Coordinates of C-alpha atoms in Angstrom, one line a residue:
Chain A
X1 CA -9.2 -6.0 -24.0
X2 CA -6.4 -5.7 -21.2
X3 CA -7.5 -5.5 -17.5
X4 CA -5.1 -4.7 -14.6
X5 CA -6.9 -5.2 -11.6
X6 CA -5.9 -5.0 -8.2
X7 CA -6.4 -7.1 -5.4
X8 CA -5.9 -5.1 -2.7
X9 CA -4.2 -6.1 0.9
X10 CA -5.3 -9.0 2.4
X11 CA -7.1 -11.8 1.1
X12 CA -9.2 -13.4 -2.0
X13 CA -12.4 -11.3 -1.0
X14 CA -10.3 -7.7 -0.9
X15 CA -11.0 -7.4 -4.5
X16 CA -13.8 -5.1 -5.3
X17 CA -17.1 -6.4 -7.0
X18 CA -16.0 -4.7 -10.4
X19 CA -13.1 -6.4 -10.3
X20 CA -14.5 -9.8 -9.6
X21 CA -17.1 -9.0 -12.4
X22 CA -13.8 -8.1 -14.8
X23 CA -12.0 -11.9 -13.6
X24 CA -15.3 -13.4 -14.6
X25 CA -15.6 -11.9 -17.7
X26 CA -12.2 -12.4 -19.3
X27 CA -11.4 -15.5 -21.0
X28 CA -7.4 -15.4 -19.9
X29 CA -6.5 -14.7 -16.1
X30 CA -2.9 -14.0 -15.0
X31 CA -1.6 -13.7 -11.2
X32 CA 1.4 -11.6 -11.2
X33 CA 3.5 -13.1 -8.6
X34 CA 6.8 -11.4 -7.9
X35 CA 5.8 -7.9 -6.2
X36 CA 3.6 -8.8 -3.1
X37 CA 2.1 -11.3 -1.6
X38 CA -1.7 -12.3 0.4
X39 CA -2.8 -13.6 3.5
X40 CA -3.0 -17.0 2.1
X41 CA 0.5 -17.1 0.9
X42 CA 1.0 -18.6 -2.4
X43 CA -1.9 -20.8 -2.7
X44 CA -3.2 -19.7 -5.4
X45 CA -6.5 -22.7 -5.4
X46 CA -7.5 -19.9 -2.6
X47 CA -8.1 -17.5 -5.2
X48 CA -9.5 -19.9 -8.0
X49 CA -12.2 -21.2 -5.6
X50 CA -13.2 -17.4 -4.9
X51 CA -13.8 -16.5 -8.0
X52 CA -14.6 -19.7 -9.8
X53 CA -12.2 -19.2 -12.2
X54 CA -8.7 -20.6 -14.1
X55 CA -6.2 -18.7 -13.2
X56 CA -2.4 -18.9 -14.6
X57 CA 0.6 -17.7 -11.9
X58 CA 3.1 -15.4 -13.8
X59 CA 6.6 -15.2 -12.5
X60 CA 8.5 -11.6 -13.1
X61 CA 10.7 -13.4 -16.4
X62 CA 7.1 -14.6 -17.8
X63 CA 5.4 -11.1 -17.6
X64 CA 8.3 -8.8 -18.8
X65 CA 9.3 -11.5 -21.5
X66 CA 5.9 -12.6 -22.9
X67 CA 4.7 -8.8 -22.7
X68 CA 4.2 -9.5 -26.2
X69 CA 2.3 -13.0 -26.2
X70 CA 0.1 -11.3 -23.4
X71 CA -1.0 -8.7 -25.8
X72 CA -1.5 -10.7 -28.9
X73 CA -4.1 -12.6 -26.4
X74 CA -5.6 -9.6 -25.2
X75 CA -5.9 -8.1 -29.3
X76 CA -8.5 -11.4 -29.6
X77 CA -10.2 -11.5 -26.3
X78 CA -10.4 -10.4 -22.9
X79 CA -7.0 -10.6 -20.9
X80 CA -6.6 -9.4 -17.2
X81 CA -3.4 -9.5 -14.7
X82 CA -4.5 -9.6 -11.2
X83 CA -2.0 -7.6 -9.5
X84 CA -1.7 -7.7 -5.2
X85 CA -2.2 -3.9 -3.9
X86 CA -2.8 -1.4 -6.3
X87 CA -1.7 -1.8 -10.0
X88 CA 0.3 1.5 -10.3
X89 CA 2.0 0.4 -6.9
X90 CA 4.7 -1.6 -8.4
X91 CA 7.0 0.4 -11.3
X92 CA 6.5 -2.8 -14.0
X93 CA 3.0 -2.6 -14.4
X94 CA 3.1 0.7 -16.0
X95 CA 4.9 -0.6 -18.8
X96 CA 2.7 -2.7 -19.8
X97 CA -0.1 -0.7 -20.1
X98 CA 2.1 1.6 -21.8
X99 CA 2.5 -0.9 -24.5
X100 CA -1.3 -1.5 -24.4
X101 CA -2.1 2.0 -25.4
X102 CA 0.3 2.0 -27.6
X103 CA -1.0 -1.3 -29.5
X104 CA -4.6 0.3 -29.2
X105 CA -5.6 -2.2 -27.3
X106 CA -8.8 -1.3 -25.0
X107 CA -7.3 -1.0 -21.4
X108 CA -8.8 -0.9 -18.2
X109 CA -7.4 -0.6 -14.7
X110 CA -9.3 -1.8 -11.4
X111 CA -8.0 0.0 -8.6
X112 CA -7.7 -0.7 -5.3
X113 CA -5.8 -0.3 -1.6
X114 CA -2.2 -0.4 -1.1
X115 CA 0.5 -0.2 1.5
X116 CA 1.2 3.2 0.5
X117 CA -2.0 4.5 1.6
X118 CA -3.3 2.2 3.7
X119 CA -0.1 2.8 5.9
X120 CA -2.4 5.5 7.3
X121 CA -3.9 3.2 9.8
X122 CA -1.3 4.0 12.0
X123 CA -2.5 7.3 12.6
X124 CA 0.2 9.0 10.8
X125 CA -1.4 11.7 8.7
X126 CA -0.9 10.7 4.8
X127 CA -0.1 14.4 3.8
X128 CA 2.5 14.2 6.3
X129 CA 4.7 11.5 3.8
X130 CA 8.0 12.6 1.7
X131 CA 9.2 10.4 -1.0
X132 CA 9.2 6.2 -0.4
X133 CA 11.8 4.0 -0.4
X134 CA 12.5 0.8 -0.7
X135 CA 15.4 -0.8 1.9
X136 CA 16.9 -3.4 -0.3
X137 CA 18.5 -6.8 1.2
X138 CA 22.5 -6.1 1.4
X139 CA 25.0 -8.9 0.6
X140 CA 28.4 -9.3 1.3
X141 CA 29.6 -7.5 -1.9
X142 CA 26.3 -5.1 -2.9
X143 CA 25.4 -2.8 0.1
X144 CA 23.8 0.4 -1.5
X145 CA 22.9 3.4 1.0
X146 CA 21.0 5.4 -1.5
X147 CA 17.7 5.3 0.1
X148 CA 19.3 6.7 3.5
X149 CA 19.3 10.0 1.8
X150 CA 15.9 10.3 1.2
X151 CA 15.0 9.4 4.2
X152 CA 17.4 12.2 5.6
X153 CA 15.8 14.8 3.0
X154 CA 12.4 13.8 4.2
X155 CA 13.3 14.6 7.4
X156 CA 14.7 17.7 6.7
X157 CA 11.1 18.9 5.8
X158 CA 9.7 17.3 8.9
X159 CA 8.0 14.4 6.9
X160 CA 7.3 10.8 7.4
X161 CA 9.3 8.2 5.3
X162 CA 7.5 4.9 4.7
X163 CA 10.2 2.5 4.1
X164 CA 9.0 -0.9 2.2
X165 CA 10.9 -3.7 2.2
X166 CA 12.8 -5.6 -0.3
X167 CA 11.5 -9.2 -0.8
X168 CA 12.7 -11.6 -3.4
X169 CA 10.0 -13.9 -5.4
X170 CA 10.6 -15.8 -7.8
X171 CA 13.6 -14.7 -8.9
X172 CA 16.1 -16.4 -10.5
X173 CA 19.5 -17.5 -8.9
X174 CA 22.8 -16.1 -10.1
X175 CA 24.3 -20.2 -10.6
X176 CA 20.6 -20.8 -12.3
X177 CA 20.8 -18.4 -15.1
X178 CA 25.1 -19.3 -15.5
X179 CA 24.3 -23.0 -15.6
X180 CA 21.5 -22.6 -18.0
X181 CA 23.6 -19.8 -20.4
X182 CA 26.8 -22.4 -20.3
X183 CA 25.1 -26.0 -19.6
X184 CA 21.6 -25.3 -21.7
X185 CA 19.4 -26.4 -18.9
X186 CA 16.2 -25.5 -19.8
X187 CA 14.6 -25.3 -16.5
X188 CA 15.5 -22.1 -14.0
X189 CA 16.5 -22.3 -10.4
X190 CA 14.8 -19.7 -8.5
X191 CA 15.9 -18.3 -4.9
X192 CA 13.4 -19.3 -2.1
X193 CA 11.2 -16.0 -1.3
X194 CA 12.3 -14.3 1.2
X195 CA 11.2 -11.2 3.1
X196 CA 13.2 -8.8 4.9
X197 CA 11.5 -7.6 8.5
X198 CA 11.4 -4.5 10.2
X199 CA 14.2 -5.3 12.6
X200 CA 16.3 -6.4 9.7
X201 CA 15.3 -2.6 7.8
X202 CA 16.1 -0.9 11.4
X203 CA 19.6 -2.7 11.8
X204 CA 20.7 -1.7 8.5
X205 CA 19.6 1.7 9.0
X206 CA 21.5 1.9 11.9
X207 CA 24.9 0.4 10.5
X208 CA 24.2 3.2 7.9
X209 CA 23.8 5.6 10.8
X210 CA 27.4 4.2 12.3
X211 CA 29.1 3.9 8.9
X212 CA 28.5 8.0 8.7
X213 CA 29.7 8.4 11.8
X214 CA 33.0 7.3 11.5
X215 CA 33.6 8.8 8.1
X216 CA 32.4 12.0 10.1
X217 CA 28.8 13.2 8.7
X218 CA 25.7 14.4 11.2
X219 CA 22.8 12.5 10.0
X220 CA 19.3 13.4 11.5
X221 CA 18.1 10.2 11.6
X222 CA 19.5 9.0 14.9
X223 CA 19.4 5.7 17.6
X224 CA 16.7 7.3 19.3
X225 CA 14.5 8.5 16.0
X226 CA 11.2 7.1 16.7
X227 CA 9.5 4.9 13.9
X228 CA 6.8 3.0 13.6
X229 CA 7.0 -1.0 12.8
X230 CA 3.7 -2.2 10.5
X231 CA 3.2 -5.9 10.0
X232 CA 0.8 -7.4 7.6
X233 CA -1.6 -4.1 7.2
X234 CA -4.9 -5.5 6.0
X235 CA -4.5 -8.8 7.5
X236 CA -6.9 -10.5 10.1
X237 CA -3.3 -10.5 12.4
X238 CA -2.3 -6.8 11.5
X239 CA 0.7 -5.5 14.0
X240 CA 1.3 -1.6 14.6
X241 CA 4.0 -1.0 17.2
X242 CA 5.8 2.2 17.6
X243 CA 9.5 1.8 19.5
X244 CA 13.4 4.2 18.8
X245 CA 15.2 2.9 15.9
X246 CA 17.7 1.2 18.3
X247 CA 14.3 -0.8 20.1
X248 CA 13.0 -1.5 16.8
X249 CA 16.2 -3.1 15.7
X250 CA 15.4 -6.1 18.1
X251 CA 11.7 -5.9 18.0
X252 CA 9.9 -9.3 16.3
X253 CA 7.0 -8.4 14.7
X254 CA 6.1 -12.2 13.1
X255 CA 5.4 -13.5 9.8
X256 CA 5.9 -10.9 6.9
X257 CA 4.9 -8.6 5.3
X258 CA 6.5 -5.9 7.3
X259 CA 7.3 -1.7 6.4
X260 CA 9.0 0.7 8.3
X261 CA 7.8 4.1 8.7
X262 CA 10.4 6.7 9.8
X263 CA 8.2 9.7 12.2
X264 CA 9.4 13.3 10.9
X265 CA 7.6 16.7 12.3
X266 CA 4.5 15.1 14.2
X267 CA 0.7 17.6 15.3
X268 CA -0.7 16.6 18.3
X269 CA -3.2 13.9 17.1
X270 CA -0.3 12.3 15.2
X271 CA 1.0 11.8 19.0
X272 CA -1.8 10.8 20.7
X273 CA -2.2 7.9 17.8
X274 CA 1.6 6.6 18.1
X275 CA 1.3 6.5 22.5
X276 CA -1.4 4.0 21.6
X277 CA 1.5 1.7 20.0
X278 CA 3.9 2.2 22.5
Chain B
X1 CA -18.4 -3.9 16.5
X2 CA -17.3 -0.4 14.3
X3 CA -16.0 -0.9 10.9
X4 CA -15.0 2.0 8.5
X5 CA -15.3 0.8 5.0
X6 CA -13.3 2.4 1.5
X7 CA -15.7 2.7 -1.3
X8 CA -12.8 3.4 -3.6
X9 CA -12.9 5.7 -6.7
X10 CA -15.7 5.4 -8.7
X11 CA -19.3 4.0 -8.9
X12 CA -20.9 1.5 -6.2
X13 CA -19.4 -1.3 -7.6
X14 CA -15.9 -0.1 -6.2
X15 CA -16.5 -1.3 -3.0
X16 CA -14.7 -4.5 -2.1
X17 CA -16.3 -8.3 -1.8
X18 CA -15.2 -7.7 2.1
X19 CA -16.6 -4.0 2.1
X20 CA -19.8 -5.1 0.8
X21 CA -20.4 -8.3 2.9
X22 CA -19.5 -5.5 6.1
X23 CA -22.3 -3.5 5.0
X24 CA -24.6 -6.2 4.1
X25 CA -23.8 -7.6 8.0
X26 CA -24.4 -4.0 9.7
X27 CA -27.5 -3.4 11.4
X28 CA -26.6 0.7 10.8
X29 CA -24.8 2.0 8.0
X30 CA -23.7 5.9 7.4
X31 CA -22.1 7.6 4.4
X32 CA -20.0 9.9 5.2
X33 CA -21.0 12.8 2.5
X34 CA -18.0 15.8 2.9
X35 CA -14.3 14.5 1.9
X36 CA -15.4 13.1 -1.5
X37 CA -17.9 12.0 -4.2
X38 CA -18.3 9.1 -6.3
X39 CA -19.1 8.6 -10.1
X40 CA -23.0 8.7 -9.3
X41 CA -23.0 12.5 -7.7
X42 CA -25.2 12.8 -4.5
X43 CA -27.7 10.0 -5.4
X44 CA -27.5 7.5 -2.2
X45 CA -30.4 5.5 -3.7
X46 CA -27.5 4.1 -6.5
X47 CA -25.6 2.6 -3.2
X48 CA -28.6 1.6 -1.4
X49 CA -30.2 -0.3 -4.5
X50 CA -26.8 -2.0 -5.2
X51 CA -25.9 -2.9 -1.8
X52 CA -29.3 -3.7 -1.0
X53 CA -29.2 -2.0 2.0
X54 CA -30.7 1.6 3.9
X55 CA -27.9 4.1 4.2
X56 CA -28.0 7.3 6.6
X57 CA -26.0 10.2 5.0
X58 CA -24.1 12.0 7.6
X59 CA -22.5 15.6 6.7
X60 CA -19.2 16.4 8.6
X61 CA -20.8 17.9 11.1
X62 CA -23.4 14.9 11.8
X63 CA -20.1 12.0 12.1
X64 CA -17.9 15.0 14.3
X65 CA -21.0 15.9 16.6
X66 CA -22.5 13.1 16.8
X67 CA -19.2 10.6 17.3
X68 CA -20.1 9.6 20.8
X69 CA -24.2 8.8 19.4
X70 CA -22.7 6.3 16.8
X71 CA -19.7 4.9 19.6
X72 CA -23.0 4.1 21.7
X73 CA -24.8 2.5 18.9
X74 CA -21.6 0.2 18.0
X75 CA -21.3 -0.7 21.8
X76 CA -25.0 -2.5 21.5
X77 CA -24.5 -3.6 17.2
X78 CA -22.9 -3.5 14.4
X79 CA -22.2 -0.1 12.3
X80 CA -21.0 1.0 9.1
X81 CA -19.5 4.4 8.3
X82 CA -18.9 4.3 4.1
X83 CA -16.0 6.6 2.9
X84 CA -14.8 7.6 -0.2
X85 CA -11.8 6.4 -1.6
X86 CA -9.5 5.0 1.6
X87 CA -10.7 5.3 5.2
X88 CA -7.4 7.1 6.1
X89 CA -7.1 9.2 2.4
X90 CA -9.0 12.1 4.7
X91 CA -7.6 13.2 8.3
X92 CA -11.3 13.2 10.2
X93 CA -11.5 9.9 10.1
X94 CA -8.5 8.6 12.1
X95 CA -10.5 10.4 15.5
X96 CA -13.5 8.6 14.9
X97 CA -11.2 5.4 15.0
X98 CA -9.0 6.4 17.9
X99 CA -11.8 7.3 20.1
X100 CA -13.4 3.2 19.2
X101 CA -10.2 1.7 20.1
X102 CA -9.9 4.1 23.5
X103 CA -13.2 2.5 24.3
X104 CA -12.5 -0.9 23.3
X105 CA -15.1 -0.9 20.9
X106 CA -14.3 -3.7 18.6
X107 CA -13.4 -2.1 15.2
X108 CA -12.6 -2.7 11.7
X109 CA -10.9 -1.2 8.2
X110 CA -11.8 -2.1 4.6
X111 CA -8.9 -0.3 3.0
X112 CA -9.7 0.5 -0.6
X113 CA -8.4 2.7 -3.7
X114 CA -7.4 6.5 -3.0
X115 CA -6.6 9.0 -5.7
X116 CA -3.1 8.9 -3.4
X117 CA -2.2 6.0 -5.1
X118 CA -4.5 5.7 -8.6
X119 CA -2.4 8.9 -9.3
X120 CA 0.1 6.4 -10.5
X121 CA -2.6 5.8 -14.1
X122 CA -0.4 8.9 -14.9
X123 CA 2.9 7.3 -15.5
X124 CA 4.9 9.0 -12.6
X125 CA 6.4 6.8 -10.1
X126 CA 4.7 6.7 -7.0
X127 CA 7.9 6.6 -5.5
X128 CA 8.9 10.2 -6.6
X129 CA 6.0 11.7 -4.9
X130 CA 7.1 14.2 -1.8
X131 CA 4.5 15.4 0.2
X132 CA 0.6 16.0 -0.9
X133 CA -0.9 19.6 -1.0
X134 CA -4.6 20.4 -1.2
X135 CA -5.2 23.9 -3.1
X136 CA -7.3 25.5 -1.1
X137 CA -10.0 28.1 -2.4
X138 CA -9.4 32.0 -2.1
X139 CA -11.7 33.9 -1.0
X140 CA -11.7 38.0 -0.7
X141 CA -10.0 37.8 2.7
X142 CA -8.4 34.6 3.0
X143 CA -5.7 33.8 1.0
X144 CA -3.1 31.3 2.4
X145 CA -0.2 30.5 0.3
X146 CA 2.1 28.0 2.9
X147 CA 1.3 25.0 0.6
X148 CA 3.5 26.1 -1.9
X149 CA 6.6 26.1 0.3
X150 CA 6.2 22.2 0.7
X151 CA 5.9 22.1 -3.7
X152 CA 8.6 24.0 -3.9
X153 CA 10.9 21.3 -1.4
X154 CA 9.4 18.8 -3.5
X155 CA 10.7 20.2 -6.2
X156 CA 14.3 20.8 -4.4
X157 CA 14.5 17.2 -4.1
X158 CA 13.3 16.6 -7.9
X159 CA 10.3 15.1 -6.2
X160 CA 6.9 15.3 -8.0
X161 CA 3.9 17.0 -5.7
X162 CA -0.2 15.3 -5.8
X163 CA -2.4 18.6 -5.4
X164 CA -5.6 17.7 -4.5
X165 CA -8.7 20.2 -5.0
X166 CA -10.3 21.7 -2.0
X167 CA -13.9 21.1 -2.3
X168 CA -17.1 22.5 -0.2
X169 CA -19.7 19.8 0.6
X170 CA -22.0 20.2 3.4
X171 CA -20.2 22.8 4.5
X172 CA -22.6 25.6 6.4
X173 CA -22.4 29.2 5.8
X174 CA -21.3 31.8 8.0
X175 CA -25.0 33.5 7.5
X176 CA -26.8 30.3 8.7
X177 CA -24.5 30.1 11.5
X178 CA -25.1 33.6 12.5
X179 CA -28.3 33.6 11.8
X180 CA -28.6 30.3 13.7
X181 CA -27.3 31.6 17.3
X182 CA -28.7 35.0 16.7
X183 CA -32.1 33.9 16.0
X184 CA -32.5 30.4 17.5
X185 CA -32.7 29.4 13.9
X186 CA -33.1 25.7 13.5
X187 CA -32.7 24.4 10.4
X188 CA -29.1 25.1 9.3
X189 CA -27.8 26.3 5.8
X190 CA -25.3 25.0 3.7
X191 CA -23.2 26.1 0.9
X192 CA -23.9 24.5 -2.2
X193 CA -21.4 22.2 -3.5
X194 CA -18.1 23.5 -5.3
X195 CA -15.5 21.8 -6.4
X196 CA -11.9 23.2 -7.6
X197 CA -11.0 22.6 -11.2
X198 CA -6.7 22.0 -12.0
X199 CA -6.9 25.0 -14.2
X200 CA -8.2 27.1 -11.1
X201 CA -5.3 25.5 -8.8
X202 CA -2.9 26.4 -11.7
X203 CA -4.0 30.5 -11.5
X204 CA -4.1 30.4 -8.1
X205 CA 0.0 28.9 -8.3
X206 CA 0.7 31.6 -11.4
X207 CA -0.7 34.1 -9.1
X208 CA 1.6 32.8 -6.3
X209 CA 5.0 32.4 -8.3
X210 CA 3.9 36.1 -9.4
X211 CA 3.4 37.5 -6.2
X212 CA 6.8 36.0 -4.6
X213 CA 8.3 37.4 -7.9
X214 CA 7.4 41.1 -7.0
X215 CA 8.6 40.5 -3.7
X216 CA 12.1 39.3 -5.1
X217 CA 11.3 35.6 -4.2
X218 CA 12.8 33.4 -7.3
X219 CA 10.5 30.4 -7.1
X220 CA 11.6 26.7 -8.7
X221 CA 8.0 26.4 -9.7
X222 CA 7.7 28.9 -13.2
X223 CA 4.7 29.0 -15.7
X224 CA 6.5 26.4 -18.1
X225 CA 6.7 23.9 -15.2
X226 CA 4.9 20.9 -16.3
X227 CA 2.2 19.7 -14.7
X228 CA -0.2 16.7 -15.2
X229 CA -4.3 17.2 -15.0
X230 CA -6.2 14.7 -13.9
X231 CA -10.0 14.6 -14.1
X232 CA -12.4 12.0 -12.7
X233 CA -9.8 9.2 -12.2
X234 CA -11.1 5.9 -11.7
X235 CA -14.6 7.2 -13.0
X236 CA -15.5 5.8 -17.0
X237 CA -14.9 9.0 -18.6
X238 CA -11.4 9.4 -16.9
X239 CA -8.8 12.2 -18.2
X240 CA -5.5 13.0 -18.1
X241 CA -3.5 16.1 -19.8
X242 CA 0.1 16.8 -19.5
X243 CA 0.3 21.3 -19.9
X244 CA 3.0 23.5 -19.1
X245 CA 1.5 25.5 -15.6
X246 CA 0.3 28.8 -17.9
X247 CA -1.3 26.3 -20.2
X248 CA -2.8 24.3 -18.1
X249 CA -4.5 27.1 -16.0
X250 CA -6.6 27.6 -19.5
X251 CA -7.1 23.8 -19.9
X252 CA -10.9 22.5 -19.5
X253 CA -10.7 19.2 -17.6
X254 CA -14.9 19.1 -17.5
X255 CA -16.9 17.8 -14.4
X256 CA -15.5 17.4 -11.1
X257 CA -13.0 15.7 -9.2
X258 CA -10.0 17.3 -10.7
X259 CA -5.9 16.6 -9.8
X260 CA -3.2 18.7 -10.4
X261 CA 0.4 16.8 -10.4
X262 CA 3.2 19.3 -10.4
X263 CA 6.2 17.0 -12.1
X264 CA 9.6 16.9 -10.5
X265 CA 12.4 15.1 -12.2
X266 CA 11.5 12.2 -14.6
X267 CA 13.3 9.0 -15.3
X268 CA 13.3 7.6 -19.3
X269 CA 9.8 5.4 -18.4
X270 CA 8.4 8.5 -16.8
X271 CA 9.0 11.2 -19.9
X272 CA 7.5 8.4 -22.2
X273 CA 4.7 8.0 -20.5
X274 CA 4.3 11.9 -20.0
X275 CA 4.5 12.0 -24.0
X276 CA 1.2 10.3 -24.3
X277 CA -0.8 13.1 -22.3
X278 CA 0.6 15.7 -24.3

């Protein structure tokens, strides 16, 4: 059998008690490690002591590439992927399960919170959200501006855009995989993580804004759009602050993670909740 | 202290390690009994045997009424309100937590699973999702049709739309009411439970796209639209059927809570996955 289960915000003990019961059970225990992180960063003993139990860290290359070996294991005995958030929060996981089903090999998902609806403890009303998006960490030759227009569509129907941020674990450097194609080193190089912040999002958003200035477009997101700033949601240290775009821009909201939630068409609760994170 | 704890999808077990220590630390603990049920039906003595614990069930009108009552009591101790799914998956909920913090009542969230985001067991990108509907039962008189405007801008952004079921629970009638003021009635009456099925939602949108058609509306929603049924997610006996809209309104998804995901446009990962419900 093949378990996702999902671990939920914060720490080792947001898992739920069917969950824990499904680690226990299963012979094999994998920690997906590329899409999210916990409270306790990446010590994984954290979770091991929890739940009294082995468990092996999977990097993005070990999951996607060993699909496969994972499956053969979980044909023999029982297999389960802990997975931070919920397991459908992330696109890679479906795959997997995909192949599972197709294999007809017994599957079972744990659910649990994630971002995208836990994002609701800042008062915002979930109904309220368009589409997500993902604001992905430019460099100085790859600086896409997709994701603008969704946030501009969402606000054209007076919704709320959460905005997630791109964050880079455990992925392999461009030199790494070169050396090891021409030089066949064996062992990868992988980039440091690193975690974009909400004043990182908001500055790129509004070098978007400026960029369609110039080449004369109206956007509606503007300086002055309010948003809301969210920093490690489920945390003990959880941050909520609500400033313009421009304000936010220059606002430090600490230690990651961090999300960005553009305001579209608010009701008159919504308003009374974002005054209390002025 | 005040803490509002997620009990997830499915059965008692749902609840996280942190949800149930919460509970097991609360001197008073409520359930809230009208935005949701769980795998077990209405049987509060499953929860109380498992968390080992007494539990007050509250109907809406009990946790709206009698806010202030249970603000008092988590002035003096600790309480516990229990909630289906996420404490933020239902709009009621963000008042009670609003009206804490405004009194400096010490409070807490124990985020947890919603159908917002298990929706993803389906194969569509969580991503692609525009803004949730809920389908809300006709009656004789009352027939509102303004959620489908925001399916069809879904749709006009290829974005796919989460319709959730309205359901009555604890709801009182307008004859107990009546007969309540006019009589000095004490004991109020409620309705019994209903809940909508998908293929109910799915006549009530044929019915829709054929009214606006005889008013010379053309609608982007037709009856072969395809649409996704889900039934019981997160619950053992989970389903999930992939119908064109006129097929689906005939579809028998069983026992309550039923989903309806109106599909927008699909990526290669999303149409294979789509395949398997067919």
């Amino acid at each position: 059998m093949l378990v996702l289960v999902g671990l939920g915000l914060g720490g080792a003990d947001d898992i739920t008690v069917n969950g824990l019961k499904m680690v226990q059970r299963c012979s094999e225990v994998f920690y997906e490690s590329y899409t999210s992180i916990q409270a306790h960063g990446f010590d994984l003993s954290v979770l091991e002591n929890a739940y009294n139990k082995k468990i092996t860290l999977c990097n993005r290359e070990q999951i996607e590439n060993d699909t496969d070996r994972i499956l053969d294991l979980a044909e023999k005995t029982d297999v389960c992927i802990l997975v931070v958030g919920d397991p459908f929060g992330a696109t890679t996981h479906w795959s997997i399960c995909q192949q599972a089903l197709s294999r007809k090999i017994p599957f079972q998902v744990v659910h649990n919170a994630s971002i995208l609806t836990a994002v609701g403890c800042c008062g915002l009303q979930l109904y309220n959200f368009g589409q997500t998006v993902t604001v992905v960490n430019w460099t100085e030759t790859w600086k896409p501006d997709s994701y603008f227009d969704r946030i501009e569509a969402n606000l054209s129907c007076g919704a709320h855009t959460l905005c997630l941020m791109d964050l880079t674990l455990g992925e392999r450097t461009i030199e790494g995989i070169m050396s090891q194609l021409h030089f066949c080193r064996n062992k990868p190089e992988y980039k440091p993580p690193a975690f974009m912040s909400a004043s990182a999002a908001a500055k790129q958003l509004l070098a978007i804004i400026e960029m369609r200035r110039q080449s004369g477009k109206v956007t509606l997101l503007k300086e002055s759009s309010r948003c809301v700033g969210l920093a490690r949601i489920g945390w003990p240290d959880q941050k909520i602050v609500c400033r313009s775009l421009a304000e936010m821009s220059t606002t430090d909201l600490g230690e990651p993670l961090h999300s960005l939630v553009i305001v579209g068409s608010t009701h008159a609760l919504e308003e009374e909740a974002l005054r209390m994170w002025q």
